[in-house]
Amino acid sequence: MLKLRGRCCRLAGTPRLWLFRQPDARKQRVMVIAPHADDAELAAFGLYSQAEEAWIITLTAGEIEAEHYRQMGMERAEAARMKGRLRAWDSIAVARWGGVPESQCVQLGYFCLQLPAMQAAPDTPIGSREADLTDTRLFRQFNTLPLPGDNGQPTWNNLLADLRALILKARPQVVVMPHPAIDPHPDHICAQAAVREALFGLEWQPDVVLGYANHLHDNDRWPMGDAYSGISLPPVFDATLPLVPYSLQLSVAAQRDKAMALGMMHDLLPPMPFKRRVRRALQRVLAGRHWPAEGENEFFRKAVRRHELFWCSRDL
């Protein structure tokens, strides 16, 4: 028997409980597509760390918005390059904490927030906004696999060729990538579009796609609640959109390992701005809110939960 207790709310009408039974993705070959370093860990550390075989493919270096490194005395381009190199390292090294070998972690090194421009002009190299670079090889230096895009040209066609080569090598049964309708980040939208384009006509096809959302339309607080608690479904913004949830339960030990993985990510470590510190202090006093000890960044609260939530699709 399932008992529900309302707290500052009540149910209207007769409740309806929906049950979904899905194949266990942990028993299959999994490929996680991460637009930026840390997206794989935020969305799917629990899944990939328990999978029989996992590959982590990071599309961009995530080099922009490097103000933290400029505070160390670096010029704008130098700071962006430093941030990109560190995040490239994170994309290879942190997955080892989850048991994924270095040979199955790949950083493609394309430039942050430039995927839409690459998609619009597939043959045209699109350089970094801040790093003064038009060559991706600086951010590919930790890869162990040769790839078609190793000529350093930041083009959409190179990205597609890289993805096709990796899919044919890994032969994933499950592909985990951003959900195009829920996650509005432009690089996330283009990441899933690139995977679908790369899969078109390819001799290997995954059995299922699991979509995730590390960002949400008009709501940066979701999922609500505290770290180590459950995760709710996001608000419905399109009643015509078919969304079939896939929920993976994580043990407390797995949640703690995930929190430690996030703590290894350089981009989640810079201290909060003063304004946000003041706001949190007021929320703690006036509303009784509290935040996890593992880290100040909001993702330590949002991503470390009893479940990892995906949306299942077989429409490739």
Tab-separated table of C-alpha atoms in Angstrom, residues 8-307:
chain	number	residue	atom	x	y	z
A	8	CYS	CA	1.130	22.512	2.812
A	9	CYS	CA	-0.870	21.092	-0.093
A	10	ARG	CA	-3.711	18.715	-0.862
A	11	LEU	CA	-4.705	16.454	-3.735
A	12	ALA	CA	-7.687	17.409	-5.853
A	13	GLY	CA	-9.764	14.545	-7.225
A	14	THR	CA	-8.825	10.877	-7.361
A	15	PRO	CA	-5.063	10.254	-7.606
A	16	ARG	CA	-3.778	8.114	-10.464
A	17	LEU	CA	-0.514	6.200	-10.178
A	18	TRP	CA	1.447	5.511	-13.373
A	19	LEU	CA	3.940	2.641	-13.524
A	20	PHE	CA	6.606	2.304	-16.221
A	21	ARG	CA	8.647	-0.838	-16.728
A	22	GLN	CA	11.820	-0.370	-18.777
A	23	PRO	CA	14.830	-2.571	-19.620
A	24	ASP	CA	17.772	-2.053	-17.264
A	25	ALA	CA	20.155	0.279	-19.104
A	26	ARG	CA	22.946	-0.615	-16.675
A	27	LYS	CA	23.159	-4.068	-18.274
A	28	GLN	CA	23.851	-2.642	-21.736
A	29	ARG	CA	26.558	-0.685	-23.545
A	30	VAL	CA	25.951	2.978	-22.759
A	31	MET	CA	27.234	6.092	-24.531
A	32	VAL	CA	26.701	9.425	-22.777
A	33	ILE	CA	26.794	12.538	-24.964
A	34	ALA	CA	27.933	15.562	-22.957
A	35	PRO	CA	27.826	18.978	-24.658
A	36	HIS	CA	30.253	20.226	-21.986
A	37	ALA	CA	32.466	18.656	-19.341
A	38	ASP	CA	30.292	17.902	-16.271
A	39	ASP	CA	27.055	17.339	-18.238
A	40	ALA	CA	27.632	13.566	-18.191
A	41	GLU	CA	28.246	13.597	-14.442
A	42	LEU	CA	25.306	15.884	-13.655
A	43	ALA	CA	22.850	13.817	-15.664
A	44	ALA	CA	24.121	10.266	-15.621
A	45	PHE	CA	27.025	9.542	-13.260
A	46	GLY	CA	24.948	6.928	-11.458
A	47	LEU	CA	24.014	5.248	-14.732
A	48	TYR	CA	27.397	5.221	-16.402
A	49	SER	CA	29.268	4.228	-13.240
A	50	GLN	CA	27.085	1.107	-12.949
A	51	ALA	CA	26.861	0.225	-16.650
A	52	GLU	CA	28.481	-2.935	-17.985
A	53	GLU	CA	30.331	-0.749	-20.491
A	54	ALA	CA	30.253	3.026	-20.804
A	55	TRP	CA	31.608	5.670	-23.144
A	56	ILE	CA	31.659	9.410	-22.378
A	57	ILE	CA	31.789	11.718	-25.401
A	58	THR	CA	32.199	15.434	-24.620
A	59	LEU	CA	31.578	17.727	-27.571
A	60	THR	CA	32.935	21.116	-26.483
A	61	ALA	CA	35.752	22.421	-24.320
A	62	GLY	CA	33.464	24.804	-22.417
A	63	GLU	CA	36.160	27.474	-22.502
A	64	ILE	CA	34.116	30.687	-22.347
A	65	GLU	CA	33.059	32.752	-19.311
A	66	ALA	CA	36.500	32.389	-17.731
A	67	GLU	CA	36.258	35.332	-15.310
A	68	HIS	CA	37.515	33.154	-12.434
A	69	TYR	CA	40.830	32.694	-14.247
A	70	ARG	CA	41.054	36.347	-15.246
A	71	GLN	CA	41.066	37.146	-11.527
A	72	MET	CA	44.380	35.259	-11.433
A	73	GLY	CA	45.915	37.868	-13.737
A	74	MET	CA	45.360	36.154	-17.088
A	75	GLU	CA	44.271	37.983	-20.203
A	76	ARG	CA	40.925	37.076	-21.761
A	77	ALA	CA	42.212	34.573	-24.340
A	78	GLU	CA	44.701	32.980	-21.940
A	79	ALA	CA	42.002	32.565	-19.300
A	80	ALA	CA	39.649	30.931	-21.805
A	81	ARG	CA	42.359	28.540	-22.933
A	82	MET	CA	43.205	27.633	-19.350
A	83	LYS	CA	39.564	26.987	-18.534
A	84	GLY	CA	39.137	24.895	-21.680
A	85	ARG	CA	42.246	22.817	-20.957
A	86	LEU	CA	41.110	22.163	-17.391
A	87	ARG	CA	37.621	21.159	-18.490
A	88	ALA	CA	39.095	18.961	-21.219
A	89	TRP	CA	41.122	17.222	-18.513
A	90	ASP	CA	38.029	16.907	-16.329
A	91	SER	CA	36.085	15.288	-19.172
A	92	ILE	CA	38.684	12.512	-19.365
A	93	ALA	CA	39.839	12.151	-15.765
A	94	VAL	CA	36.676	12.456	-13.662
A	95	ALA	CA	34.933	9.557	-15.408
A	96	ARG	CA	37.725	7.306	-14.082
A	97	TRP	CA	36.155	7.873	-10.640
A	98	GLY	CA	33.070	6.218	-12.109
A	99	GLY	CA	35.020	3.273	-13.494
A	100	VAL	CA	35.153	4.355	-17.150
A	101	PRO	CA	38.601	3.713	-18.673
A	102	GLU	CA	40.507	6.600	-20.204
A	103	SER	CA	40.320	4.917	-23.607
A	104	GLN	CA	36.516	5.291	-23.554
A	105	CYS	CA	36.420	8.984	-22.641
A	106	VAL	CA	36.748	11.390	-25.568
A	107	GLN	CA	36.928	15.195	-25.663
A	108	LEU	CA	36.143	16.519	-29.152
A	109	GLY	CA	37.253	20.050	-28.292
A	110	TYR	CA	34.763	22.091	-30.315
A	111	PHE	CA	34.072	25.550	-28.995
A	112	CYS	CA	31.455	26.497	-26.445
A	113	LEU	CA	28.221	28.080	-27.738
A	114	GLN	CA	29.435	27.696	-31.326
A	115	LEU	CA	27.566	24.507	-32.238
A	116	PRO	CA	24.564	26.437	-33.666
A	117	ALA	CA	26.870	28.437	-35.958
A	118	MET	CA	28.647	25.244	-37.018
A	119	GLN	CA	25.320	23.587	-37.789
A	120	ALA	CA	24.238	26.556	-39.903
A	121	ALA	CA	27.398	26.388	-42.058
A	122	PRO	CA	28.587	22.743	-41.935
A	123	ASP	CA	31.815	23.238	-43.939
A	124	THR	CA	32.877	26.517	-42.310
A	125	PRO	CA	35.353	26.478	-39.383
A	126	ILE	CA	33.873	28.345	-36.406
A	127	GLY	CA	36.441	29.571	-33.895
A	128	SER	CA	36.197	30.217	-30.178
A	129	ARG	CA	34.392	33.316	-28.937
A	130	GLU	CA	37.022	34.062	-26.306
A	131	ALA	CA	40.099	31.816	-26.630
A	132	ASP	CA	41.405	33.289	-29.918
A	133	LEU	CA	41.510	29.777	-31.406
A	134	THR	CA	40.315	28.210	-34.639
A	135	ASP	CA	41.963	24.839	-33.955
A	136	THR	CA	40.467	22.218	-31.641
A	137	ARG	CA	43.655	20.234	-31.072
A	138	LEU	CA	44.645	22.087	-27.884
A	139	PHE	CA	41.591	20.593	-26.207
A	140	ARG	CA	41.972	17.107	-27.755
A	141	GLN	CA	45.432	16.462	-26.336
A	142	PHE	CA	44.251	13.961	-23.717
A	143	ASN	CA	42.441	11.662	-26.174
A	144	THR	CA	43.862	8.208	-26.826
A	145	LEU	CA	41.821	7.472	-29.976
A	146	PRO	CA	42.520	8.860	-33.455
A	147	LEU	CA	39.470	10.602	-34.912
A	148	PRO	CA	38.467	12.102	-38.288
A	149	GLY	CA	38.410	15.613	-36.799
A	150	ASP	CA	41.997	15.480	-35.563
A	151	ASN	CA	42.966	17.983	-38.264
A	152	GLY	CA	41.679	20.591	-35.805
A	153	GLN	CA	39.024	22.127	-38.060
A	154	PRO	CA	36.000	23.187	-35.941
A	155	THR	CA	33.292	22.321	-38.476
A	156	TRP	CA	29.917	20.611	-38.203
A	157	ASN	CA	30.992	18.001	-40.751
A	158	ASN	CA	34.034	17.135	-38.640
A	159	LEU	CA	31.770	16.790	-35.603
A	160	LEU	CA	29.489	14.405	-37.503
A	161	ALA	CA	32.474	12.375	-38.717
A	162	ASP	CA	33.819	12.134	-35.152
A	163	LEU	CA	30.450	10.969	-33.832
A	164	ARG	CA	29.994	8.377	-36.576
A	165	ALA	CA	33.456	6.935	-35.930
A	166	LEU	CA	32.842	6.736	-32.186
A	167	ILE	CA	29.384	5.183	-32.537
A	168	LEU	CA	30.713	2.527	-34.908
A	169	LYS	CA	33.571	1.741	-32.522
A	170	ALA	CA	31.535	1.701	-29.303
A	171	ARG	CA	28.335	0.208	-30.791
A	172	PRO	CA	26.188	1.569	-27.936
A	173	GLN	CA	22.855	-0.054	-27.179
A	174	VAL	CA	21.789	2.987	-25.146
A	175	VAL	CA	22.609	6.582	-26.086
A	176	VAL	CA	22.127	9.176	-23.343
A	177	MET	CA	21.911	12.769	-24.563
A	178	PRO	CA	20.093	16.062	-23.894
A	179	HIS	CA	16.364	16.066	-24.541
A	180	PRO	CA	15.703	18.621	-27.305
A	181	ALA	CA	12.296	19.757	-26.054
A	182	ILE	CA	13.067	20.044	-22.338
A	183	ASP	CA	16.670	21.278	-22.148
A	184	PRO	CA	16.849	24.700	-23.875
A	185	HIS	CA	20.622	25.264	-23.846
A	186	PRO	CA	21.657	25.905	-27.483
A	187	ASP	CA	24.687	23.597	-27.303
A	188	HIS	CA	22.500	20.877	-25.788
A	189	ILE	CA	19.933	21.214	-28.562
A	190	CYS	CA	22.656	21.023	-31.214
A	191	ALA	CA	24.372	18.107	-29.476
A	192	GLN	CA	21.343	15.855	-29.815
A	193	ALA	CA	20.757	17.104	-33.370
A	194	ALA	CA	24.326	16.158	-34.278
A	195	VAL	CA	23.908	12.665	-32.832
A	196	ARG	CA	20.669	12.094	-34.724
A	197	GLU	CA	22.230	13.340	-37.955
A	198	ALA	CA	25.268	11.135	-37.403
A	199	LEU	CA	23.036	8.106	-36.817
A	200	PHE	CA	21.036	8.649	-39.992
A	201	GLY	CA	21.879	5.816	-42.375
A	202	LEU	CA	24.626	4.474	-40.083
A	203	GLU	CA	25.043	0.706	-40.007
A	204	TRP	CA	24.851	0.652	-36.199
A	205	GLN	CA	21.742	1.932	-34.418
A	206	PRO	CA	21.135	2.036	-30.651
A	207	ASP	CA	18.101	0.294	-29.213
A	208	VAL	CA	16.996	3.250	-27.129
A	209	VAL	CA	17.747	6.918	-26.488
A	210	LEU	CA	17.528	8.346	-22.975
A	211	GLY	CA	17.073	12.112	-22.914
A	212	TYR	CA	18.119	14.279	-19.976
A	213	ALA	CA	17.700	17.904	-18.923
A	214	ASN	CA	20.413	19.698	-16.953
A	215	HIS	CA	18.657	23.006	-17.668
A	216	LEU	CA	14.961	23.756	-17.862
A	217	HIS	CA	12.826	26.330	-19.652
A	218	ASP	CA	12.134	29.334	-17.386
A	219	ASN	CA	12.997	27.456	-14.183
A	220	ASP	CA	16.519	27.312	-12.815
A	221	ARG	CA	15.359	25.896	-9.459
A	222	TRP	CA	14.172	22.538	-10.805
A	223	PRO	CA	14.373	20.013	-9.399
A	224	MET	CA	13.039	21.497	-6.193
A	225	GLY	CA	14.036	20.169	-2.794
A	226	ASP	CA	17.257	19.169	-1.104
A	227	ALA	CA	20.229	17.089	-2.164
A	228	TYR	CA	19.839	13.348	-1.484
A	229	SER	CA	16.045	13.658	-1.748
A	230	GLY	CA	13.801	12.432	-4.558
A	231	ILE	CA	13.469	14.138	-7.913
A	232	SER	CA	10.133	15.282	-9.271
A	233	LEU	CA	8.965	15.465	-12.863
A	234	PRO	CA	9.408	18.912	-14.437
A	235	PRO	CA	6.399	21.138	-15.073
A	236	VAL	CA	4.366	20.262	-18.157
A	237	PHE	CA	4.798	23.012	-20.752
A	238	ASP	CA	3.532	21.119	-23.814
A	239	ALA	CA	0.632	18.715	-23.297
A	240	THR	CA	1.123	17.262	-26.790
A	241	LEU	CA	4.723	16.210	-26.098
A	242	PRO	CA	4.989	12.461	-25.327
A	243	LEU	CA	7.374	12.031	-22.391
A	244	VAL	CA	8.034	8.539	-21.028
A	245	PRO	CA	10.140	8.776	-17.858
A	246	TYR	CA	13.008	6.430	-17.063
A	247	SER	CA	14.035	6.681	-13.419
A	248	LEU	CA	17.200	5.080	-12.060
A	249	GLN	CA	17.397	4.769	-8.288
A	250	LEU	CA	20.776	5.450	-6.659
A	251	SER	CA	22.007	4.141	-3.334
A	252	VAL	CA	23.335	6.610	-0.773
A	253	ALA	CA	26.861	5.434	-1.595
A	254	ALA	CA	26.283	6.085	-5.313
A	255	GLN	CA	24.894	9.551	-4.547
A	256	ARG	CA	27.974	10.373	-2.485
A	257	ASP	CA	30.258	9.155	-5.254
A	258	LYS	CA	28.349	11.405	-7.657
A	259	ALA	CA	28.777	14.383	-5.335
A	260	MET	CA	32.519	13.705	-5.175
A	261	ALA	CA	32.649	13.528	-8.991
A	262	LEU	CA	31.006	16.954	-9.200
A	263	GLY	CA	33.533	18.215	-6.668
A	264	MET	CA	36.336	17.260	-9.068
A	265	MET	CA	34.903	19.461	-11.831
A	266	HIS	CA	36.800	22.754	-12.032
A	267	ASP	CA	33.794	24.652	-13.375
A	268	LEU	CA	31.728	23.861	-10.274
A	269	LEU	CA	34.382	25.057	-7.800
A	270	PRO	CA	34.619	28.886	-8.062
A	271	PRO	CA	33.043	30.628	-5.041
A	272	MET	CA	29.613	32.183	-5.311
A	273	PRO	CA	29.264	35.903	-6.009
A	274	PHE	CA	28.671	38.085	-2.960
A	275	LYS	CA	25.059	38.818	-3.949
A	276	ARG	CA	24.212	35.114	-4.038
A	277	ARG	CA	25.899	34.533	-0.677
A	278	VAL	CA	23.742	37.253	0.881
A	279	ARG	CA	20.600	35.787	-0.691
A	280	ARG	CA	21.405	32.320	0.643
A	281	ALA	CA	22.056	33.694	4.116
A	282	LEU	CA	18.643	35.367	4.095
A	283	GLN	CA	16.965	32.208	2.800
A	284	ARG	CA	18.638	30.176	5.534
A	285	VAL	CA	17.415	32.526	8.272
A	286	LEU	CA	13.962	33.393	6.926
A	287	ALA	CA	12.929	30.189	5.134
A	288	GLY	CA	15.036	27.534	6.849
A	289	ARG	CA	16.675	26.459	3.610
A	290	HIS	CA	19.967	24.616	3.670
A	291	TRP	CA	22.491	23.520	1.066
A	292	PRO	CA	24.736	20.470	0.814
A	293	ALA	CA	28.148	20.530	2.448
A	294	GLU	CA	29.743	18.959	-0.634
A	295	GLY	CA	29.818	22.208	-2.603
A	296	GLU	CA	28.360	25.699	-2.990
A	297	ASN	CA	27.337	25.391	-6.626
A	298	GLU	CA	23.596	24.931	-7.119
A	299	PHE	CA	24.197	21.717	-9.066
A	300	PHE	CA	25.271	19.943	-5.862
A	301	ARG	CA	21.674	20.402	-4.707
A	302	LYS	CA	19.973	19.780	-8.041
A	303	ALA	CA	21.941	16.806	-9.372
A	304	VAL	CA	22.748	14.679	-6.312
A	305	ARG	CA	19.427	12.907	-5.781
A	306	ARG	CA	17.970	9.490	-5.020
A	307	HIS	CA	17.140	9.118	-8.701
